[in-house]
Amino acid sequence: MNVGNIDRIVRVSIGLALILGTVFGRIGPWGWLGVIPLLTGLVRICPLYSALKISTISAKSEFKA
């Protein structure tokens, strides 16, 4: 896991907003790209973060499974 709680909330919120915007016709089909932040937020793993050796998980504040 490399996605922390705040990062996770932001990703899921943005993902849902983009998907819902597309479903309700507010934005074009590119809104389906919201699936990417939604999934990375739900599974707490970001492949780009892994490649760049980045983690937004704080060692003090988060439980590691």
CSV table of C-alpha atoms in Angstrom, one decimal:
chain,number,residue,atom,x,y,z
A,1,MET,CA,0.0,0.0,0.0
A,2,ASN,CA,1.2,3.5,-0.8
A,3,VAL,CA,-1.9,5.7,-0.7
A,4,GLY,CA,-2.6,7.4,2.7
A,5,ASN,CA,-6.0,8.3,4.1
A,6,ILE,CA,-6.2,11.9,2.9
A,7,ASP,CA,-4.9,10.9,-0.5
A,8,ARG,CA,-7.5,8.1,-0.6
A,9,ILE,CA,-10.4,10.4,0.2
A,10,VAL,CA,-9.4,12.8,-2.5
A,11,ARG,CA,-8.9,10.1,-5.1
A,12,VAL,CA,-12.3,8.4,-4.4
A,13,SER,CA,-14.1,11.8,-4.4
A,14,ILE,CA,-12.5,12.9,-7.7
A,15,GLY,CA,-13.1,9.6,-9.3
A,16,LEU,CA,-16.8,9.5,-8.3
A,17,ALA,CA,-17.3,13.1,-9.4
A,18,LEU,CA,-15.9,12.4,-12.8
A,19,ILE,CA,-17.9,9.2,-13.3
A,20,LEU,CA,-21.1,10.8,-12.1
A,21,GLY,CA,-20.5,13.8,-14.3
A,22,THR,CA,-20.3,11.5,-17.3
A,23,VAL,CA,-23.3,9.4,-16.3
A,24,PHE,CA,-25.5,12.5,-15.9
A,25,GLY,CA,-24.2,14.1,-19.1
A,26,ARG,CA,-22.4,17.0,-17.5
A,27,ILE,CA,-19.0,16.1,-19.0
A,28,GLY,CA,-18.0,14.0,-22.0
A,29,PRO,CA,-16.8,10.4,-22.1
A,30,TRP,CA,-13.4,11.4,-20.8
A,31,GLY,CA,-15.0,11.4,-17.4
A,32,TRP,CA,-14.7,7.6,-17.4
A,33,LEU,CA,-11.1,8.2,-16.6
A,34,GLY,CA,-12.4,8.7,-13.1
A,35,VAL,CA,-12.3,4.9,-12.7
A,36,ILE,CA,-8.5,5.2,-12.3
A,37,PRO,CA,-8.4,7.4,-9.2
A,38,LEU,CA,-11.5,5.6,-7.8
A,39,LEU,CA,-9.8,2.2,-8.0
A,40,THR,CA,-6.4,3.4,-6.8
A,41,GLY,CA,-8.1,5.0,-3.8
A,42,LEU,CA,-10.1,1.9,-3.0
A,43,VAL,CA,-7.2,-0.6,-3.3
A,44,ARG,CA,-4.7,1.9,-1.8
A,45,ILE,CA,-2.1,1.1,-4.4
A,46,CYS,CA,-1.0,3.6,-7.0
A,47,PRO,CA,1.3,2.1,-9.7
A,48,LEU,CA,2.8,5.5,-10.5
A,49,TYR,CA,3.7,6.0,-6.8
A,50,SER,CA,5.3,2.6,-6.8
A,51,ALA,CA,7.4,3.4,-9.9
A,52,LEU,CA,8.5,6.7,-8.3
A,53,LYS,CA,9.0,5.2,-4.9
A,54,ILE,CA,6.4,7.6,-3.3
A,55,SER,CA,4.1,6.9,-0.4
A,56,THR,CA,1.6,9.1,1.3
A,57,ILE,CA,1.2,6.8,4.2
A,58,SER,CA,2.4,8.3,7.5
A,59,ALA,CA,4.2,5.7,9.6
A,60,LYS,CA,2.8,7.2,12.8
A,61,SER,CA,-0.8,7.6,11.9
A,62,GLU,CA,-1.8,4.6,9.8
A,63,PHE,CA,-2.2,1.0,10.6
A,64,LYS,CA,-0.3,-1.2,8.2
A,65,ALA,CA,-2.1,-4.4,7.2
